[in-house]
Amino acid sequence: MKKLGVVGTGYVGLVTGACLADFGNQVVCVDVVEEKIRLLAQGKVPFFEPGLEELVARNLSRNRLSFTTALADAVASSEVLFIAGGTPSGSEGEADLLHFDAMDGHARWNIGTLGNVKRGKDQAARKLSLRAANRVGRDGEVRGVRG
């Protein structure tokens, strides 16, 4: 069992977190919207996705899934972070990289999952992932290298 963090609880983040928990991992999902986190902690999913509410409820009851607004706590307790950014918000199709920007300098490892990003518009997310990877040696030791 791995300790995993998912930053963002929209369609991509919540489905990712719930499925990873259902595979037996310990997952903490983080979001900045306090009301959403409160509802999710009660097993109430704020959007419709077939089977998701049952998946969330099952993993909450098995203590494999939790929700928080405390990003620093999630980062500290996670072996791997999945960053689920928002869908594009700009006229050029640029992704909402709020979650990626918040992670810069914090993650030991991170894996970005973005929804609906136009080709070529995900360079900022890629650069952040590479910077995080460069700070971690093969032995897991955090390095001070910036890409």
N, CA, C and O atoms as a GROMACS GRO file, in nm:
protein
  588
    1MET      N    1   0.085  -0.118   0.000
    1MET     CA    2   0.000   0.000   0.000
    1MET      C    3   0.089   0.124   0.000
    1MET      O    4   0.183   0.135   0.079
    2LYS      N    5   0.058   0.215  -0.089
    2LYS     CA    6   0.130   0.342  -0.098
    2LYS      C    7   0.048   0.454  -0.037
    2LYS      O    8  -0.075   0.447  -0.032
    3LYS      N    9   0.117   0.557   0.009
    3LYS     CA   10   0.051   0.679   0.057
    3LYS      C   11   0.059   0.779  -0.057
    3LYS      O   12   0.167   0.823  -0.096
    4LEU      N   13  -0.059   0.814  -0.108
    4LEU     CA   14  -0.067   0.899  -0.226
    4LEU      C   15  -0.146   1.026  -0.197
    4LEU      O   16  -0.236   1.026  -0.113
    5GLY      N   17  -0.112   1.132  -0.266
    5GLY     CA   18  -0.186   1.257  -0.256
    5GLY      C   19  -0.237   1.298  -0.393
    5GLY      O   20  -0.168   1.279  -0.494
    6VAL      N   21  -0.357   1.354  -0.397
    6VAL     CA   22  -0.414   1.406  -0.521
    6VAL      C   23  -0.453   1.551  -0.494
    6VAL      O   24  -0.537   1.579  -0.408
    7VAL      N   25  -0.391   1.642  -0.568
    7VAL     CA   26  -0.419   1.784  -0.552
    7VAL      C   27  -0.521   1.823  -0.658
    7VAL      O   28  -0.493   1.818  -0.778
    8GLY      N   29  -0.640   1.863  -0.612
    8GLY     CA   30  -0.751   1.895  -0.701
    8GLY      C   31  -0.857   1.786  -0.693
    8GLY      O   32  -0.826   1.668  -0.707
    9THR      N   33  -0.981   1.826  -0.670
    9THR     CA   34  -1.089   1.727  -0.656
    9THR      C   35  -1.201   1.750  -0.756
    9THR      O   36  -1.319   1.731  -0.724
   10GLY      N   37  -1.164   1.791  -0.877
   10GLY     CA   38  -1.262   1.798  -0.985
   10GLY      C   39  -1.281   1.659  -1.043
   10GLY      O   40  -1.251   1.560  -0.977
   11TYR      N   41  -1.330   1.651  -1.166
   11TYR     CA   42  -1.355   1.522  -1.229
   11TYR      C   43  -1.228   1.435  -1.232
   11TYR      O   44  -1.231   1.319  -1.190
   12VAL      N   45  -1.119   1.490  -1.281
   12VAL     CA   46  -0.996   1.412  -1.294
   12VAL      C   47  -0.940   1.374  -1.158
   12VAL      O   48  -0.909   1.257  -1.136
   13GLY      N   49  -0.928   1.470  -1.068
   13GLY     CA   50  -0.867   1.443  -0.938
   13GLY      C   51  -0.946   1.349  -0.850
   13GLY      O   52  -0.890   1.257  -0.792
   14LEU      N   53  -1.076   1.371  -0.840
   14LEU     CA   54  -1.157   1.287  -0.752
   14LEU      C   55  -1.168   1.145  -0.804
   14LEU      O   56  -1.158   1.050  -0.727
   15VAL      N   57  -1.188   1.130  -0.934
   15VAL     CA   58  -1.194   0.994  -0.990
   15VAL      C   59  -1.060   0.924  -0.972
   15VAL      O   60  -1.056   0.806  -0.936
   16THR      N   61  -0.951   0.994  -0.996
   16THR     CA   62  -0.818   0.937  -0.977
   16THR      C   63  -0.798   0.894  -0.833
   16THR      O   64  -0.756   0.780  -0.807
   17GLY      N   65  -0.827   0.982  -0.738
   17GLY     CA   66  -0.809   0.950  -0.596
   17GLY      C   67  -0.895   0.834  -0.550
   17GLY      O   68  -0.846   0.745  -0.480
   18ALA      N   69  -1.022   0.833  -0.589
   18ALA     CA   70  -1.113   0.725  -0.548
   18ALA      C   71  -1.069   0.591  -0.605
   18ALA      O   72  -1.074   0.489  -0.537
   19CYS      N   73  -1.026   0.591  -0.731
   19CYS     CA   74  -0.981   0.465  -0.793
   19CYS      C   75  -0.852   0.415  -0.730
   19CYS      O   76  -0.837   0.296  -0.706
   20LEU      N   77  -0.758   0.505  -0.704
   20LEU     CA   78  -0.633   0.464  -0.640
   20LEU      C   79  -0.659   0.408  -0.500
   20LEU      O   80  -0.594   0.312  -0.458
   21ALA      N   81  -0.754   0.467  -0.428
   21ALA     CA   82  -0.791   0.416  -0.296
   21ALA      C   83  -0.855   0.278  -0.309
   21ALA      O   84  -0.830   0.190  -0.226
   22ASP      N   85  -0.937   0.259  -0.410
   22ASP     CA   86  -1.004   0.131  -0.429
   22ASP      C   87  -0.906   0.020  -0.462
   22ASP      O   88  -0.936  -0.098  -0.440
   23PHE      N   89  -0.790   0.055  -0.514
   23PHE     CA   90  -0.684  -0.043  -0.539
   23PHE      C   91  -0.607  -0.077  -0.411
   23PHE      O   92  -0.516  -0.160  -0.414
   24GLY      N   93  -0.643  -0.014  -0.300
   24GLY     CA   94  -0.582  -0.046  -0.172
   24GLY      C   95  -0.483   0.055  -0.119
   24GLY      O   96  -0.423   0.034  -0.014
   25ASN      N   97  -0.465   0.165  -0.189
   25ASN     CA   98  -0.372   0.269  -0.144
   25ASN      C   99  -0.439   0.362  -0.044
   25ASN      O  100  -0.561   0.373  -0.038
   26GLN      N  101  -0.356   0.428   0.036
   26GLN     CA  102  -0.402   0.531   0.130
   26GLN      C  103  -0.393   0.663   0.055
   26GLN      O  104  -0.283   0.707   0.020
   27VAL      N  105  -0.507   0.728   0.029
   27VAL     CA  106  -0.510   0.847  -0.056
   27VAL      C  107  -0.570   0.965   0.020
   27VAL      O  108  -0.674   0.954   0.085
   28VAL      N  109  -0.500   1.080   0.011
   28VAL     CA  110  -0.556   1.204   0.063
   28VAL      C  111  -0.575   1.298  -0.056
   28VAL      O  112  -0.482   1.322  -0.133
   29CYS      N  113  -0.696   1.351  -0.069
   29CYS     CA  114  -0.729   1.445  -0.176
   29CYS      C  115  -0.734   1.585  -0.118
   29CYS      O  116  -0.792   1.607  -0.011
   30VAL      N  117  -0.675   1.680  -0.189
   30VAL     CA  118  -0.664   1.818  -0.142
   30VAL      C  119  -0.733   1.913  -0.238
   30VAL      O  120  -0.725   1.897  -0.360
   31ASP      N  121  -0.802   2.011  -0.182
   31ASP     CA  122  -0.860   2.116  -0.264
   31ASP      C  123  -0.865   2.243  -0.182
   31ASP      O  124  -0.860   2.238  -0.059
   32VAL      N  125  -0.874   2.357  -0.249
   32VAL     CA  126  -0.880   2.486  -0.180
   32VAL      C  127  -1.023   2.524  -0.143
   32VAL      O  128  -1.043   2.618  -0.065
   33VAL      N  129  -1.121   2.454  -0.197
   33VAL     CA  130  -1.261   2.487  -0.173
   33VAL      C  131  -1.310   2.410  -0.049
   33VAL      O  132  -1.337   2.290  -0.056
   34GLU      N  133  -1.320   2.481   0.064
   34GLU     CA  134  -1.353   2.417   0.192
   34GLU      C  135  -1.489   2.346   0.190
   34GLU      O  136  -1.501   2.236   0.244
   35GLU      N  137  -1.589   2.407   0.130
   35GLU     CA  138  -1.722   2.346   0.126
   35GLU      C  139  -1.720   2.215   0.049
   35GLU      O  140  -1.785   2.118   0.089
   36LYS      N  141  -1.647   2.210  -0.060
   36LYS     CA  142  -1.635   2.087  -0.139
   36LYS      C  143  -1.569   1.977  -0.056
   36LYS      O  144  -1.614   1.863  -0.057
   37ILE      N  145  -1.464   2.012   0.016
   37ILE     CA  146  -1.393   1.914   0.100
   37ILE      C  147  -1.485   1.864   0.210
   37ILE      O  148  -1.486   1.745   0.241
   38ARG      N  149  -1.562   1.953   0.270
   38ARG     CA  150  -1.656   1.912   0.375
   38ARG      C  151  -1.758   1.812   0.321
   38ARG      O  152  -1.786   1.711   0.386
   39LEU      N  153  -1.813   1.840   0.205
   39LEU     CA  154  -1.911   1.749   0.143
   39LEU      C  155  -1.848   1.615   0.108
   39LEU      O  156  -1.905   1.509   0.134
   40LEU      N  157  -1.729   1.619   0.048
   40LEU     CA  158  -1.660   1.496   0.010
   40LEU      C  159  -1.629   1.410   0.132
   40LEU      O  160  -1.640   1.287   0.126
   41ALA      N  161  -1.590   1.472   0.241
   41ALA     CA  162  -1.560   1.398   0.364
   41ALA      C  163  -1.684   1.328   0.419
   41ALA      O  164  -1.674   1.232   0.496
   42GLN      N  165  -1.802   1.376   0.379
   42GLN     CA  166  -1.928   1.311   0.418
   42GLN      C  167  -1.975   1.211   0.312
   42GLN      O  168  -2.081   1.151   0.326
   43GLY      N  169  -1.894   1.192   0.208
   43GLY     CA  170  -1.930   1.099   0.102
   43GLY      C  171  -2.021   1.156  -0.003
   43GLY      O  172  -2.077   1.080  -0.082
   44LYS      N  173  -2.037   1.287  -0.007
   44LYS     CA  174  -2.125   1.352  -0.104
   44LYS      C  175  -2.041   1.409  -0.219
   44LYS      O  176  -1.959   1.498  -0.198
   45VAL      N  177  -2.062   1.357  -0.337
   45VAL     CA  178  -1.987   1.401  -0.454
   45VAL      C  179  -2.063   1.517  -0.520
   45VAL      O  180  -2.181   1.502  -0.552
   46PRO      N  181  -1.997   1.631  -0.543
   46PRO     CA  182  -2.066   1.751  -0.593
   46PRO      C  183  -2.094   1.753  -0.743
   46PRO      O  184  -2.137   1.856  -0.796
   47PHE      N  185  -2.072   1.643  -0.813
   47PHE     CA  186  -2.103   1.633  -0.955
   47PHE      C  187  -2.138   1.488  -0.984
   47PHE      O  188  -2.109   1.398  -0.904
   48PHE      N  189  -2.200   1.465  -1.099
   48PHE     CA  190  -2.242   1.329  -1.132
   48PHE      C  191  -2.138   1.257  -1.216
   48PHE      O  192  -2.095   1.305  -1.320
   49GLU      N  193  -2.098   1.142  -1.169
   49GLU     CA  194  -2.014   1.048  -1.242
   49GLU      C  195  -2.062   0.911  -1.200
   49GLU      O  196  -2.053   0.877  -1.082
   50PRO      N  197  -2.114   0.830  -1.292
   50PRO     CA  198  -2.172   0.701  -1.254
   50PRO      C  199  -2.081   0.617  -1.165
   50PRO      O  200  -1.967   0.589  -1.201
   51GLY      N  201  -2.132   0.577  -1.048
   51GLY     CA  202  -2.060   0.490  -0.956
   51GLY      C  203  -1.961   0.559  -0.865
   51GLY      O  204  -1.908   0.497  -0.773
   52LEU      N  205  -1.935   0.687  -0.888
   52LEU     CA  206  -1.831   0.756  -0.811
   52LEU      C  207  -1.870   0.775  -0.665
   52LEU      O  208  -1.787   0.756  -0.576
   53GLU      N  209  -1.995   0.812  -0.639
   53GLU     CA  210  -2.036   0.834  -0.500
   53GLU      C  211  -2.021   0.706  -0.418
   53GLU      O  212  -1.977   0.711  -0.303
   54GLU      N  213  -2.055   0.591  -0.476
   54GLU     CA  214  -2.040   0.463  -0.406
   54GLU      C  215  -1.893   0.431  -0.384
   54GLU      O  216  -1.855   0.381  -0.278
   55LEU      N  217  -1.809   0.460  -0.484
   55LEU     CA  218  -1.665   0.436  -0.474
   55LEU      C  219  -1.604   0.522  -0.363
   55LEU      O  220  -1.523   0.473  -0.284
   56VAL      N  221  -1.643   0.647  -0.357
   56VAL     CA  222  -1.594   0.738  -0.253
   56VAL      C  223  -1.640   0.690  -0.115
   56VAL      O  224  -1.560   0.681  -0.022
   57ALA      N  225  -1.769   0.658  -0.102
   57ALA     CA  226  -1.823   0.613   0.027
   57ALA      C  227  -1.754   0.485   0.075
   57ALA      O  228  -1.721   0.473   0.193
   58ARG      N  229  -1.734   0.390  -0.016
   58ARG     CA  230  -1.669   0.264   0.022
   58ARG      C  231  -1.528   0.288   0.076
   58ARG      O  232  -1.489   0.228   0.176
   59ASN      N  233  -1.453   0.374   0.009
   59ASN     CA  234  -1.314   0.396   0.050
   59ASN      C  235  -1.302   0.488   0.170
   59ASN      O  236  -1.204   0.479   0.245
   60LEU      N  237  -1.400   0.575   0.190
   60LEU     CA  238  -1.405   0.653   0.315
   60LEU      C  239  -1.428   0.558   0.433
   60LEU      O  240  -1.362   0.569   0.536
   61SER      N  241  -1.522   0.465   0.417
   61SER     CA  242  -1.555   0.373   0.526
   61SER      C  243  -1.440   0.277   0.557
   61SER      O  244  -1.430   0.227   0.669
   62ARG      N  245  -1.356   0.251   0.461
   62ARG     CA  246  -1.240   0.163   0.480
   62ARG      C  247  -1.115   0.242   0.520
   62ARG      O  248  -1.006   0.186   0.529
   63ASN      N  249  -1.132   0.371   0.543
   63ASN     CA  250  -1.022   0.461   0.584
   63ASN      C  251  -0.906   0.463   0.485
   63ASN      O  252  -0.790   0.479   0.524
   64ARG      N  253  -0.938   0.446   0.357
   64ARG     CA  254  -0.834   0.453   0.254
   64ARG      C  255  -0.839   0.585   0.179
   64ARG      O  256  -0.750   0.615   0.100
   65LEU      N  257  -0.943   0.665   0.202
   65LEU     CA  258  -0.961   0.790   0.131
   65LEU      C  259  -0.996   0.899   0.231
   65LEU      O  260  -1.084   0.882   0.316
   66SER      N  261  -0.926   1.013   0.222
   66SER     CA  262  -0.956   1.126   0.308
   66SER      C  263  -0.945   1.255   0.227
   66SER      O  264  -0.890   1.256   0.117
   67PHE      N  265  -0.998   1.362   0.285
   67PHE     CA  266  -1.002   1.491   0.215
   67PHE      C  267  -0.956   1.601   0.309
   67PHE      O  268  -0.983   1.598   0.429
   68THR      N  269  -0.884   1.699   0.252
   68THR     CA  270  -0.831   1.808   0.333
   68THR      C  271  -0.811   1.933   0.247
   68THR      O  272  -0.806   1.926   0.124
   69THR      N  273  -0.799   2.047   0.314
   69THR     CA  274  -0.758   2.171   0.248
   69THR      C  275  -0.612   2.202   0.282
   69THR      O  276  -0.557   2.301   0.232
   70ALA      N  277  -0.549   2.120   0.364
   70ALA     CA  278  -0.412   2.144   0.411
   70ALA      C  279  -0.310   2.083   0.314
   70ALA      O  280  -0.271   1.967   0.329
   71LEU      N  281  -0.269   2.161   0.217
   71LEU     CA  282  -0.174   2.114   0.116
   71LEU      C  283  -0.044   2.065   0.178
   71LEU      O  284   0.006   1.959   0.140
   72ALA      N  285   0.011   2.140   0.271
   72ALA     CA  286   0.140   2.102   0.331
   72ALA      C  287   0.133   1.966   0.400
   72ALA      O  288   0.227   1.888   0.391
   73ASP      N  289   0.022   1.937   0.467
   73ASP     CA  290   0.006   1.808   0.533
   73ASP      C  291   0.000   1.695   0.431
   73ASP      O  292   0.060   1.589   0.451
   74ALA      N  293  -0.071   1.717   0.322
   74ALA     CA  294  -0.083   1.615   0.217
   74ALA      C  295   0.053   1.588   0.153
   74ALA      O  296   0.088   1.474   0.126
   75VAL      N  297   0.128   1.695   0.128
   75VAL     CA  298   0.261   1.680   0.068
   75VAL      C  299   0.352   1.601   0.161
   75VAL      O  300   0.422   1.510   0.117
   76ALA      N  301   0.350   1.635   0.289
   76ALA     CA  302   0.437   1.570   0.386
   76ALA      C  303   0.405   1.422   0.403
   76ALA      O  304   0.494   1.342   0.431
   77SER      N  305   0.279   1.384   0.388
   77SER     CA  306   0.240   1.245   0.414
   77SER      C  307   0.234   1.158   0.289
   77SER      O  308   0.205   1.039   0.299
   78SER      N  309   0.261   1.214   0.172
   78SER     CA  310   0.246   1.139   0.047
   78SER      C  311   0.380   1.099  -0.013
   78SER      O  312   0.475   1.176  -0.015
   79GLU      N  313   0.383   0.974  -0.062
   79GLU     CA  314   0.501   0.927  -0.134
   79GLU      C  315   0.501   0.978  -0.278
   79GLU      O  316   0.606   1.006  -0.335
   80VAL      N  317   0.382   0.990  -0.334
   80VAL     CA  318   0.365   1.038  -0.471
   80VAL      C  319   0.246   1.134  -0.473
   80VAL      O  320   0.145   1.109  -0.408
   81LEU      N  321   0.259   1.242  -0.548
   81LEU     CA  322   0.150   1.338  -0.563
   81LEU      C  323   0.101   1.338  -0.707
   81LEU      O  324   0.180   1.342  -0.801
   82PHE      N  325  -0.028   1.333  -0.722
   82PHE     CA  326  -0.092   1.349  -0.851
   82PHE      C  327  -0.154   1.488  -0.851
   82PHE      O  328  -0.231   1.522  -0.761
   83ILE      N  329  -0.120   1.568  -0.950
   83ILE     CA  330  -0.170   1.704  -0.954
   83ILE      C  331  -0.272   1.714  -1.067
   83ILE      O  332  -0.238   1.704  -1.185
   84ALA      N  333  -0.396   1.732  -1.029
   84ALA     CA  334  -0.505   1.738  -1.126
   84ALA      C  335  -0.550   1.881  -1.141
   84ALA      O  336  -0.634   1.930  -1.064
   85GLY      N  337  -0.495   1.949  -1.240
   85GLY     CA  338  -0.527   2.089  -1.261
   85GLY      C  339  -0.662   2.106  -1.328
   85GLY      O  340  -0.726   2.009  -1.370
   86GLY      N  341  -0.703   2.229  -1.336
   86GLY     CA  342  -0.832   2.259  -1.397
   86GLY      C  343  -0.830   2.249  -1.548
   86GLY      O  344  -0.724   2.233  -1.609
   87THR      N  345  -0.945   2.259  -1.606
   87THR     CA  346  -0.955   2.259  -1.752
   87THR      C  347  -0.915   2.397  -1.803
   87THR      O  348  -0.911   2.492  -1.726
   88PRO      N  349  -0.883   2.408  -1.933
   88PRO     CA  350  -0.837   2.537  -1.985
   88PRO      C  351  -0.935   2.650  -1.953
   88PRO      O  352  -1.057   2.633  -1.958
   89SER      N  353  -0.878   2.765  -1.922
   89SER     CA  354  -0.963   2.878  -1.892
   89SER      C  355  -0.938   2.996  -1.985
   89SER      O  356  -1.018   3.089  -1.991
   90GLY      N  357  -0.828   2.992  -2.058
   90GLY     CA  358  -0.796   3.104  -2.146
   90GLY      C  359  -0.839   3.082  -2.289
   90GLY      O  360  -0.870   2.970  -2.329
   91SER      N  361  -0.842   3.190  -2.367
   91SER     CA  362  -0.885   3.183  -2.506
   91SER      C  363  -0.789   3.104  -2.593
   91SER      O  364  -0.826   3.056  -2.700
   92GLU      N  365  -0.665   3.091  -2.548
   92GLU     CA  366  -0.564   3.015  -2.622
   92GLU      C  367  -0.557   2.870  -2.578
   92GLU      O  368  -0.472   2.795  -2.626
   93GLY      N  369  -0.646   2.829  -2.486
   93GLY     CA  370  -0.648   2.691  -2.441
   93GLY      C  371  -0.549   2.659  -2.330
   93GLY      O  372  -0.526   2.542  -2.300
   94GLU      N  373  -0.491   2.762  -2.268
   94GLU     CA  374  -0.395   2.737  -2.161
   94GLU      C  375  -0.465   2.674  -2.041
   94GLU      O  376  -0.579   2.708  -2.009
   95ALA      N  377  -0.395   2.584  -1.975
   95ALA     CA  378  -0.451   2.515  -1.860
   95ALA      C  379  -0.443   2.602  -1.736
   95ALA      O  380  -0.357   2.690  -1.726
   96ASP      N  381  -0.533   2.578  -1.644
   96ASP     CA  382  -0.529   2.643  -1.513
   96ASP      C  383  -0.422   2.570  -1.434
   96ASP      O  384  -0.444   2.457  -1.389
   97LEU      N  385  -0.307   2.633  -1.416
   97LEU     CA  386  -0.193   2.568  -1.350
   97LEU      C  387  -0.180   2.608  -1.204
   97LEU      O  388  -0.071   2.598  -1.147
   98LEU      N  389  -0.289   2.651  -1.143
   98LEU     CA  390  -0.288   2.691  -1.003
   98LEU      C  391  -0.228   2.582  -0.914
   98LEU      O  392  -0.143   2.611  -0.831
   99HIS      N  393  -0.272   2.458  -0.932
   99HIS     CA  394  -0.223   2.350  -0.847
   99HIS      C  395  -0.074   2.321  -0.872
   99HIS      O  396   0.000   2.290  -0.779
  100PHE      N  397  -0.031   2.331  -0.999
  100PHE     CA  398   0.110   2.309  -1.028
  100PHE      C  399   0.196   2.418  -0.965
  100PHE      O  400   0.299   2.389  -0.906
  101ASP      N  401   0.153   2.543  -0.978
  101ASP     CA  402   0.228   2.654  -0.920
  101ASP      C  403   0.240   2.639  -0.768
  101ASP      O  404   0.344   2.669  -0.711
  102ALA      N  405   0.134   2.594  -0.704
  102ALA     CA  406   0.135   2.576  -0.559
  102ALA      C  407   0.233   2.467  -0.517
  102ALA      O  408   0.285   2.471  -0.405
  103MET      N  409   0.258   2.370  -0.605
  103MET     CA  410   0.344   2.258  -0.571
  103MET      C  411   0.492   2.289  -0.592
  103MET      O  412   0.577   2.218  -0.537
  104ASP      N  413   0.524   2.391  -0.669
  104ASP     CA  414   0.663   2.419  -0.701
  104ASP      C  415   0.747   2.429  -0.574
  104ASP      O  416   0.719   2.511  -0.487
  105GLY      N  417   0.849   2.346  -0.565
  105GLY     CA  418   0.938   2.348  -0.450
  105GLY      C  419   0.893   2.258  -0.336
  105GLY      O  420   0.967   2.243  -0.239
  106HIS      N  421   0.775   2.198  -0.344
  106HIS     CA  422   0.724   2.115  -0.236
  106HIS      C  423   0.732   1.966  -0.263
  106HIS      O  424   0.758   1.888  -0.172
  107ALA      N  425   0.710   1.926  -0.385
  107ALA     CA  426   0.693   1.784  -0.415
  107ALA      C  427   0.826   1.711  -0.428
  107ALA      O  428   0.921   1.762  -0.488
  108ARG      N  429   0.832   1.591  -0.370
  108ARG     CA  430   0.945   1.503  -0.393
  108ARG      C  431   0.929   1.442  -0.532
  108ARG      O  432   1.025   1.437  -0.610
  109TRP      N  433   0.812   1.397  -0.562
  109TRP     CA  434   0.774   1.342  -0.693
  109TRP      C  435   0.639   1.402  -0.724
  109TRP      O  436   0.560   1.427  -0.632
  110ASN      N  437   0.609   1.425  -0.848
  110ASN     CA  438   0.473   1.459  -0.883
  110ASN      C  439   0.441   1.406  -1.021
  110ASN      O  440   0.529   1.394  -1.106
  111ILE      N  441   0.316   1.376  -1.041
  111ILE     CA  442   0.268   1.330  -1.170
  111ILE      C  443   0.152   1.420  -1.207
  111ILE      O  444   0.054   1.428  -1.132
  112GLY      N  445   0.161   1.486  -1.318
  112GLY     CA  446   0.054   1.576  -1.357
  112GLY      C  447  -0.053   1.506  -1.439
  112GLY      O  448  -0.021   1.431  -1.531
  113THR      N  449  -0.176   1.530  -1.406
  113THR     CA  450  -0.287   1.484  -1.488
  113THR      C  451  -0.374   1.604  -1.515
  113THR      O  452  -0.436   1.659  -1.424
  114LEU      N  453  -0.379   1.644  -1.639
  114LEU     CA  454  -0.456   1.762  -1.676
  114LEU      C  455  -0.570   1.722  -1.768
  114LEU      O  456  -0.553   1.635  -1.854
  115GLY      N  457  -0.685   1.784  -1.752
  115GLY     CA  458  -0.797   1.758  -1.841
  115GLY      C  459  -0.805   1.862  -1.950
  115GLY      O  460  -0.793   1.981  -1.922
  116ASN      N  461  -0.826   1.819  -2.073
  116ASN     CA  462  -0.856   1.907  -2.186
  116ASN      C  463  -0.752   2.015  -2.211
  116ASN      O  464  -0.788   2.132  -2.226
  117VAL      N  465  -0.626   1.979  -2.216
  117VAL     CA  466  -0.521   2.077  -2.242
  117VAL      C  467  -0.481   2.067  -2.389
  117VAL      O  468  -0.449   1.958  -2.437
  118LYS      N  469  -0.482   2.180  -2.460
  118LYS     CA  470  -0.442   2.180  -2.600
  118LYS      C  471  -0.296   2.142  -2.613
  118LYS      O  472  -0.214   2.173  -2.526
  119ARG      N  473  -0.264   2.076  -2.724
  119ARG     CA  474  -0.126   2.036  -2.751
  119ARG      C  475  -0.035   2.158  -2.746
  119ARG      O  476  -0.065   2.263  -2.803
  120GLY      N  477   0.078   2.143  -2.677
  120GLY     CA  478   0.176   2.249  -2.668
  120GLY      C  479   0.151   2.349  -2.556
  120GLY      O  480   0.235   2.436  -2.532
  121LYS      N  481   0.036   2.339  -2.488
  121LYS     CA  482   0.004   2.436  -2.383
  121LYS      C  483   0.037   2.382  -2.244
  121LYS      O  484   0.007   2.448  -2.144
  122ASP      N  485   0.098   2.265  -2.235
  122ASP     CA  486   0.127   2.205  -2.106
  122ASP      C  487   0.274   2.216  -2.067
  122ASP      O  488   0.321   2.144  -1.980
  123GLN      N  489   0.347   2.306  -2.132
  123GLN     CA  490   0.490   2.318  -2.107
  123GLN      C  491   0.523   2.359  -1.964
  123GLN      O  492   0.620   2.310  -1.907
  124ALA      N  493   0.445   2.447  -1.904
  124ALA     CA  494   0.472   2.490  -1.767
  124ALA      C  495   0.460   2.373  -1.671
  124ALA      O  496   0.540   2.359  -1.579
  125ALA      N  497   0.361   2.289  -1.691
  125ALA     CA  498   0.343   2.171  -1.606
  125ALA      C  499   0.459   2.074  -1.624
  125ALA      O  500   0.509   2.018  -1.526
  126ARG      N  501   0.501   2.054  -1.746
  126ARG     CA  502   0.614   1.964  -1.772
  126ARG      C  503   0.742   2.015  -1.706
  126ARG      O  504   0.817   1.938  -1.646
  127LYS      N  505   0.767   2.145  -1.718
  127LYS     CA  506   0.887   2.202  -1.657
  127LYS      C  507   0.886   2.184  -1.505
  127LYS      O  508   0.990   2.153  -1.446
  128LEU      N  509   0.771   2.205  -1.442
  128LEU     CA  510   0.761   2.186  -1.298
  128LEU      C  511   0.789   2.041  -1.260
  128LEU      O  512   0.860   2.015  -1.163
  129SER      N  513   0.733   1.946  -1.336
  129SER     CA  514   0.756   1.805  -1.308
  129SER      C  515   0.903   1.770  -1.320
  129SER      O  516   0.957   1.696  -1.238
  130LEU      N  517   0.969   1.824  -1.421
  130LEU     CA  518   1.112   1.799  -1.438
  130LEU      C  519   1.193   1.860  -1.325
  130LEU      O  520   1.288   1.799  -1.277
  131ARG      N  521   1.156   1.981  -1.281
  131ARG     CA  522   1.227   2.043  -1.170
  131ARG      C  523   1.214   1.958  -1.044
  131ARG      O  524   1.311   1.938  -0.971
  132ALA      N  525   1.094   1.906  -1.018
  132ALA     CA  526   1.074   1.822  -0.900
  132ALA      C  527   1.155   1.695  -0.912
  132ALA      O  528   1.217   1.652  -0.815
  133ALA      N  529   1.156   1.633  -1.031
  133ALA     CA  530   1.231   1.509  -1.051
  133ALA      C  531   1.380   1.532  -1.035
  133ALA      O  532   1.450   1.446  -0.982
  134ASN      N  533   1.430   1.648  -1.081
  134ASN     CA  534   1.573   1.679  -1.069
  134ASN      C  535   1.618   1.694  -0.925
  134ASN      O  536   1.736   1.678  -0.895
  135ARG      N  537   1.526   1.724  -0.834
  135ARG     CA  538   1.561   1.743  -0.694
  135ARG      C  539   1.568   1.611  -0.618
  135ARG      O  540   1.603   1.609  -0.500
  136VAL      N  541   1.533   1.500  -0.683
  136VAL     CA  542   1.531   1.372  -0.614
  136VAL      C  543   1.630   1.278  -0.680
  136VAL      O  544   1.621   1.252  -0.800
  137GLY      N  545   1.724   1.228  -0.602
  137GLY     CA  546   1.821   1.133  -0.654
  137GLY      C  547   1.763   0.993  -0.662
  137GLY      O  548   1.653   0.968  -0.612
  138ARG      N  549   1.836   0.902  -0.723
  138ARG     CA  550   1.791   0.764  -0.734
  138ARG      C  551   1.771   0.698  -0.598
  138ARG      O  552   1.692   0.606  -0.583
  139ASP      N  553   1.844   0.747  -0.499
  139ASP     CA  554   1.832   0.693  -0.364
  139ASP      C  555   1.718   0.757  -0.285
  139ASP      O  556   1.697   0.725  -0.168
  140GLY      N  557   1.644   0.849  -0.349
  140GLY     CA  558   1.533   0.916  -0.282
  140GLY      C  559   1.573   1.040  -0.207
  140GLY      O  560   1.488   1.107  -0.149
  141GLU      N  561   1.702   1.072  -0.208
  141GLU     CA  562   1.752   1.191  -0.138
  141GLU      C  563   1.717   1.317  -0.216
  141GLU      O  564   1.742   1.324  -0.337
  142VAL      N  565   1.660   1.413  -0.149
  142VAL     CA  566   1.620   1.539  -0.213
  142VAL      C  567   1.744   1.622  -0.241
  142VAL      O  568   1.826   1.644  -0.152
  143ARG      N  569   1.757   1.668  -0.364
  143ARG     CA  570   1.870   1.750  -0.407
  143ARG      C  571   1.826   1.896  -0.420
  143ARG      O  572   1.706   1.924  -0.423
  144GLY      N  573   1.919   1.985  -0.428
  144GLY     CA  574   1.889   2.127  -0.442
  144GLY      C  575   1.892   2.177  -0.585
  144GLY      O  576   1.895   2.298  -0.607
  145VAL      N  577   1.893   2.089  -0.682
  145VAL     CA  578   1.905   2.125  -0.822
  145VAL      C  579   1.774   2.183  -0.874
  145VAL      O  580   1.666   2.130  -0.846
  146ARG      N  581   1.783   2.290  -0.949
  146ARG     CA  582   1.665   2.350  -1.013
  146ARG      C  583   1.684   2.340  -1.164
  146ARG      O  584   1.793   2.368  -1.216
  147GLY      N  585   1.578   2.301  -1.234
  147GLY     CA  586   1.587   2.288  -1.380
  147GLY      C  587   1.546   2.413  -1.450
  147GLY      O  588   1.548   2.418  -1.573
   0.00000   0.00000   0.00000
